[in-house]
Amino acid sequence: MRPNQTCWYCQKRTEVINFQCQTCNKIQKIKEANPYDIFDTEKTFILNFDDLEEKFLKLQSIFHPDKFVNADSNQKQISIAESAKINNAYNVLMNNVDRLKVLLDFYGFKQDDKEGKSFKDPDLLEEIMDLQSKCMSIEHENEKQKIKNEIKLQIGSLENEIEKNIKEKVFSKAQDLSIKLSYLEKIRKDLK
Amino acid sequence: MSLVNIEEPNKNQTISKCLGIDFGTTNSVCSMKLDDKVIFIEDSNKKTLIPTALLFKKEIVVGNDIDFKKNIQDCVFSIKRNFVENPDKKMILSNNLEMSPVEISKEFFLYLKKMTKNYLKEDLSDCVLTVPAYFDERARSGIMRSALMAGFNVRRLINEPTAAAFAYGLDEKKRGSFLVYDLGGGTFDVSLLKLKDKLFKVVGTSGDANLGGDDFDNLILEELILKDLKIKKEDIADNNLKVLLKEAKLIKEKSQETKNFTASLIINGEKKEINVNSFKIDEILEELVEKTISITSELLNDCEAEINEIDGFILVGGSTRVKLITKKLEEKFRKKIFNELDPDHVVSHGASLHGFELLNGSDNLLLDVTPLSLGIETMGGLMEKIIPRNSNIPIVKEQVFTTNENGQTSIKISVLQGEREISKNNTFLGELILSNLEPKPAGIPRVRVRFSLDADGILFVSAIDESTGNEQNSVIKTGIDLSVEEMKKIVESSIENAKEDMDTRSLIESKIKATRLINEVNNAKIEIQNLCSKKDIEKIYNITNMLNNELKKNNKVEIDNLVEDLNEITKSFAEKIVNKNFKNFVGKDIDILEQK
Ligand SMILES: [Zn+2]
């Protein structure tokens, strides 16, 4: 709810409630670009995903194209674009690695995104390779469950550490951890 | 005490009616929500289950109106399956007619429209149309085009399992996480859905666009009938095979109720008998059922969901009457199975509920996903994914493309859908040609392409040349027909201002014809400049402009006249244009490019 913006349609400065111009009732675009801002969420690494889903659904119930079946084509276009924007932003925030990127960007930390530079730390490389070979040699469902839980715990503690680093603004450390995080996430996903 | 009549606030608002159409492989069903009930449309035989079959004779005979005993060999069955291969590929029908699946299905949709009009005594155009969740974009837009050409204003395409879940969520008040197991005549879909108050969210979807009850029948024919009688399939005439497949289907159905029985058949003119045992049938079908179960398990994995989070299975599609399916699902997953709504009617039922809410407003929210990844072909013939499968729709993704040769003025991009790494193993949706780029050194031009899947799962592509700011003419060209977008506009404009008694169908046909012609002229702009006299060029553009204006109105005669004029004047050099166009496509400067 941001009062006093200019409506794209009636061109009046008007109050906007639930993204609707209070003068002409036309739907208004979402101004925010940062996924955190789109969902009006505090910029922390660890999120309450239930809260996030609530907000996501609330926005989709305003913008989803199903709500504009009888609307004019301008509003239809806005609905598709904004609904897609909400979906994209939600996907970004639901993904650990993407979310961290957005946070680091927000704090102006320059990230090197070349995957090749990933393994500055030989210990990490070894650790990941160990884990990978462990996953390759799984034979029983029990074993798989055990490794799954192990990875889950590791991811959990990484998340806490990243959260702490972001709070203390030691961004380079957070980025280093994100490399490990992305590998763990990948292993977890491949573990079927 | 007298009851006080409390008036509902919206009581005087007019209710818009919307048809829910389940265009099935074997049978189709239409329904509509009226007041608080869903009514199913009956044909003149008082049947609601309409066989998706057509007979092209002097007249076109459809559904239950066909005398199957007499005409089975000439009927077109299971046309929906042909959309998976190619919706626009011409097929040769029994009387040497050549028609594409889109054209054949248009006739079927026309029949449904007429049937609805006869039953309701009212012409309905608005509809929600269902498609298998696992259909790719080409099959989806093909079905949509068929319905549009028949004069249906398709307000939304929804996935069949999603529609079914909608019916269960609204009418059966189911809440929780459900796997919707949908086995139709030609397709298998499985979707994981979360049903909450006011929310119907598809988490993920999977399936096989080429596995259905038809395949069960085929297997029974091959593994039971032909094996027992020691007859080779190639020794049986096509007509006879069609009849035998129907017999196999009957055997499948009877074996669900009866343990042992004898079936008599006619093969190559001879009467034969075979003994059927329901265990044997189960044995034969086991492999296919197992296939659906492993697809279901994979879906759970993909969604990172555990089976203990699932509240049950919802069974949809006539083929789920095969009891082996329930048995196998229970054995494997140990979950409750819900099938209280008729599996043949539930999809249409859900579609009409959704259609009602679309047109009349609702607090419910239905969120669906795209079943297959969308991508482009890269240099080595590989597919690069742009929109991953199971992404919520609508979704928009942008990518920047450049040239790889100095002075190159166009870029060709192949758009694909599917999960395979090698691009040719995926569905080719069409190619995007970005042309008229200013000649620059390789890697300098920047064309930003926007891929967008709308809430129907239909793809739209637009492109902007970043160096000039020019919007690129970038409709995906499969070289066949008008896009869904263009057709939708035509249908909407025709219905919008239509007079009561006007024949909207022939108006739509005229408009489609005119739009095709205008597109051809627009595509040949350069050739027209080169090949025509100044006077002719002026004439062509005059008529095109007039035609464009007429398209906004609804005067069929005027449109037809202008089309004729334009055809006449362009006829003389049409052939040259075709030849020249062809040369352009083979020309060297269009090249598949690596994106930056
Ligand atoms: Zn306004």
CSV table of N, CA, C and O in Angstrom, one decimal, chain A residues 139-188:
chain,number,residue,atom,x,y,z
A,139,GLU,N,24.1,-48.5,-1.2
A,139,GLU,CA,23.5,-49.7,-1.6
A,139,GLU,C,22.1,-49.9,-1.0
A,139,GLU,O,21.2,-50.4,-1.6
A,140,HIS,N,22.0,-49.5,0.2
A,140,HIS,CA,20.7,-49.7,0.9
A,140,HIS,C,19.9,-48.4,1.1
A,140,HIS,O,20.5,-47.3,1.3
A,141,GLU,N,18.6,-48.5,1.2
A,141,GLU,CA,17.8,-47.3,1.4
A,141,GLU,C,18.1,-46.7,2.8
A,141,GLU,O,18.1,-45.4,2.9
A,142,ASN,N,18.5,-47.5,3.8
A,142,ASN,CA,18.9,-46.9,5.1
A,142,ASN,C,20.1,-46.0,5.0
A,142,ASN,O,20.1,-44.9,5.6
A,143,GLU,N,21.0,-46.5,4.2
A,143,GLU,CA,22.3,-45.8,4.0
A,143,GLU,C,22.0,-44.4,3.4
A,143,GLU,O,22.5,-43.4,3.8
A,144,LYS,N,21.1,-44.5,2.4
A,144,LYS,CA,20.7,-43.3,1.7
A,144,LYS,C,20.1,-42.3,2.6
A,144,LYS,O,20.4,-41.1,2.6
A,145,GLN,N,19.2,-42.8,3.4
A,145,GLN,CA,18.5,-41.9,4.4
A,145,GLN,C,19.5,-41.3,5.3
A,145,GLN,O,19.4,-40.1,5.7
A,146,LYS,N,20.5,-42.1,5.7
A,146,LYS,CA,21.5,-41.6,6.7
A,146,LYS,C,22.3,-40.4,6.1
A,146,LYS,O,22.5,-39.4,6.7
A,147,ILE,N,22.7,-40.6,4.8
A,147,ILE,CA,23.5,-39.6,4.1
A,147,ILE,C,22.6,-38.4,3.9
A,147,ILE,O,23.1,-37.2,4.1
A,148,LYS,N,21.4,-38.6,3.5
A,148,LYS,CA,20.4,-37.5,3.3
A,148,LYS,C,20.4,-36.6,4.5
A,148,LYS,O,20.5,-35.4,4.5
A,149,ASN,N,20.2,-37.3,5.7
A,149,ASN,CA,20.1,-36.5,6.9
A,149,ASN,C,21.4,-35.8,7.3
A,149,ASN,O,21.3,-34.7,7.7
A,150,GLU,N,22.5,-36.5,7.0
A,150,GLU,CA,23.8,-35.8,7.2
A,150,GLU,C,23.9,-34.5,6.4
A,150,GLU,O,24.3,-33.5,7.0
A,151,ILE,N,23.6,-34.7,5.1
A,151,ILE,CA,23.7,-33.5,4.3
A,151,ILE,C,22.8,-32.4,4.7
A,151,ILE,O,23.1,-31.2,4.8
A,152,LYS,N,21.6,-32.8,5.2
A,152,LYS,CA,20.6,-31.8,5.6
A,152,LYS,C,21.1,-31.0,6.8
A,152,LYS,O,21.0,-29.8,6.9
A,153,LEU,N,21.8,-31.8,7.8
A,153,LEU,CA,22.4,-31.1,8.9
A,153,LEU,C,23.5,-30.2,8.5
A,153,LEU,O,23.6,-29.0,9.0
A,154,GLN,N,24.3,-30.6,7.6
A,154,GLN,CA,25.4,-29.8,7.1
A,154,GLN,C,24.9,-28.5,6.5
A,154,GLN,O,25.4,-27.4,6.7
A,155,ILE,N,23.9,-28.7,5.6
A,155,ILE,CA,23.3,-27.5,5.0
A,155,ILE,C,22.7,-26.6,6.1
A,155,ILE,O,22.9,-25.3,6.0
A,156,GLY,N,22.1,-27.1,7.1
A,156,GLY,CA,21.5,-26.3,8.1
A,156,GLY,C,22.6,-25.5,8.9
A,156,GLY,O,22.4,-24.3,9.1
A,157,SER,N,23.7,-26.1,9.2
A,157,SER,CA,24.7,-25.4,9.9
A,157,SER,C,25.4,-24.3,9.0
A,157,SER,O,25.7,-23.3,9.5
A,158,LEU,N,25.5,-24.7,7.7
A,158,LEU,CA,26.0,-23.7,6.8
A,158,LEU,C,25.1,-22.5,6.7
A,158,LEU,O,25.6,-21.3,6.7
A,159,GLU,N,23.8,-22.7,6.7
A,159,GLU,CA,22.8,-21.6,6.6
A,159,GLU,C,23.0,-20.7,7.8
A,159,GLU,O,23.0,-19.5,7.7
A,160,ASN,N,23.2,-21.3,9.0
A,160,ASN,CA,23.3,-20.5,10.2
A,160,ASN,C,24.6,-19.6,10.1
A,160,ASN,O,24.6,-18.5,10.5
A,161,GLU,N,25.7,-20.3,9.6
A,161,GLU,CA,26.9,-19.6,9.5
A,161,GLU,C,26.8,-18.4,8.5
A,161,GLU,O,27.3,-17.3,8.8
A,162,ILE,N,26.2,-18.7,7.4
A,162,ILE,CA,26.0,-17.6,6.4
A,162,ILE,C,25.2,-16.5,7.0
A,162,ILE,O,25.5,-15.3,6.8
A,163,GLU,N,24.1,-16.8,7.6
A,163,GLU,CA,23.3,-15.8,8.3
A,163,GLU,C,24.1,-14.9,9.2
A,163,GLU,O,24.0,-13.7,9.2
A,164,LYS,N,25.0,-15.6,10.0
A,164,LYS,CA,25.8,-14.8,10.9
A,164,LYS,C,26.8,-13.9,10.2
A,164,LYS,O,26.9,-12.7,10.5
A,165,ASN,N,27.4,-14.4,9.1
A,165,ASN,CA,28.3,-13.6,8.3
A,165,ASN,C,27.7,-12.4,7.7
A,165,ASN,O,28.3,-11.4,7.6
A,166,ILE,N,26.5,-12.7,7.2
A,166,ILE,CA,25.7,-11.5,6.6
A,166,ILE,C,25.4,-10.5,7.6
A,166,ILE,O,25.6,-9.3,7.4
A,167,LYS,N,25.0,-10.9,8.8
A,167,LYS,CA,24.7,-10.0,9.9
A,167,LYS,C,25.9,-9.2,10.3
A,167,LYS,O,25.9,-8.0,10.5
A,168,GLU,N,27.1,-9.9,10.3
A,168,GLU,CA,28.3,-9.2,10.7
A,168,GLU,C,29.0,-8.5,9.5
A,168,GLU,O,30.1,-8.0,9.6
A,169,LYS,N,28.4,-8.6,8.3
A,169,LYS,CA,28.8,-8.0,7.1
A,169,LYS,C,30.2,-8.5,6.7
A,169,LYS,O,31.0,-7.8,6.1
A,170,VAL,N,30.5,-9.8,7.0
A,170,VAL,CA,31.8,-10.3,6.4
A,170,VAL,C,31.3,-11.1,5.1
A,170,VAL,O,31.2,-12.3,5.2
A,171,PHE,N,31.1,-10.4,4.1
A,171,PHE,CA,30.5,-10.9,2.9
A,171,PHE,C,31.4,-11.9,2.2
A,171,PHE,O,30.9,-12.9,1.6
A,172,SER,N,32.7,-11.7,2.2
A,172,SER,CA,33.6,-12.6,1.4
A,172,SER,C,33.5,-14.0,2.0
A,172,SER,O,33.5,-15.0,1.3
A,173,LYS,N,33.3,-14.1,3.3
A,173,LYS,CA,33.2,-15.4,4.0
A,173,LYS,C,31.9,-16.0,3.6
A,173,LYS,O,31.8,-17.2,3.3
A,174,ALA,N,30.8,-15.2,3.6
A,174,ALA,CA,29.5,-15.8,3.2
A,174,ALA,C,29.6,-16.3,1.7
A,174,ALA,O,29.1,-17.4,1.5
A,175,GLN,N,30.3,-15.6,0.9
A,175,GLN,CA,30.4,-16.1,-0.5
A,175,GLN,C,31.2,-17.4,-0.6
A,175,GLN,O,30.8,-18.3,-1.3
A,176,ASP,N,32.3,-17.5,0.2
A,176,ASP,CA,33.1,-18.8,0.3
A,176,ASP,C,32.2,-19.9,0.7
A,176,ASP,O,32.2,-21.0,0.1
A,177,LEU,N,31.3,-19.7,1.7
A,177,LEU,CA,30.5,-20.7,2.1
A,177,LEU,C,29.4,-21.1,1.1
A,177,LEU,O,29.0,-22.2,1.0
A,178,SER,N,29.0,-20.1,0.3
A,178,SER,CA,28.0,-20.4,-0.7
A,178,SER,C,28.5,-21.4,-1.8
A,178,SER,O,27.7,-22.2,-2.3
A,179,ILE,N,29.8,-21.5,-2.0
A,179,ILE,CA,30.4,-22.5,-2.9
A,179,ILE,C,30.1,-23.9,-2.3
A,179,ILE,O,29.5,-24.7,-3.0
A,180,LYS,N,30.4,-24.1,-1.1
A,180,LYS,CA,30.1,-25.4,-0.4
A,180,LYS,C,28.6,-25.6,-0.5
A,180,LYS,O,28.2,-26.8,-0.8
A,181,LEU,N,27.9,-24.6,-0.2
A,181,LEU,CA,26.4,-24.8,-0.1
A,181,LEU,C,25.9,-25.3,-1.5
A,181,LEU,O,25.1,-26.2,-1.5
A,182,SER,N,26.3,-24.6,-2.5
A,182,SER,CA,25.8,-25.0,-3.8
A,182,SER,C,26.2,-26.5,-4.2
A,182,SER,O,25.4,-27.2,-4.8
A,183,TYR,N,27.4,-26.9,-3.8
A,183,TYR,CA,27.7,-28.3,-4.0
A,183,TYR,C,26.9,-29.3,-3.2
A,183,TYR,O,26.4,-30.3,-3.7
A,184,LEU,N,26.6,-28.9,-2.0
A,184,LEU,CA,25.8,-29.8,-1.1
A,184,LEU,C,24.4,-29.9,-1.7
A,184,LEU,O,23.8,-30.9,-1.7
A,185,GLU,N,23.9,-28.7,-2.1
A,185,GLU,CA,22.5,-28.7,-2.6
A,185,GLU,C,22.4,-29.6,-3.9
A,185,GLU,O,21.5,-30.3,-4.1
A,186,LYS,N,23.5,-29.5,-4.7
A,186,LYS,CA,23.5,-30.3,-5.9
A,186,LYS,C,23.5,-31.8,-5.6
A,186,LYS,O,22.8,-32.6,-6.1
A,187,ILE,N,24.4,-32.2,-4.6
A,187,ILE,CA,24.5,-33.6,-4.2
A,187,ILE,C,23.1,-34.1,-3.7
A,187,ILE,O,22.6,-35.1,-4.0
A,188,ARG,N,22.5,-33.2,-2.8
A,188,ARG,CA,21.2,-33.6,-2.2
A,188,ARG,C,20.2,-33.8,-3.3
A,188,ARG,O,19.4,-34.7,-3.3
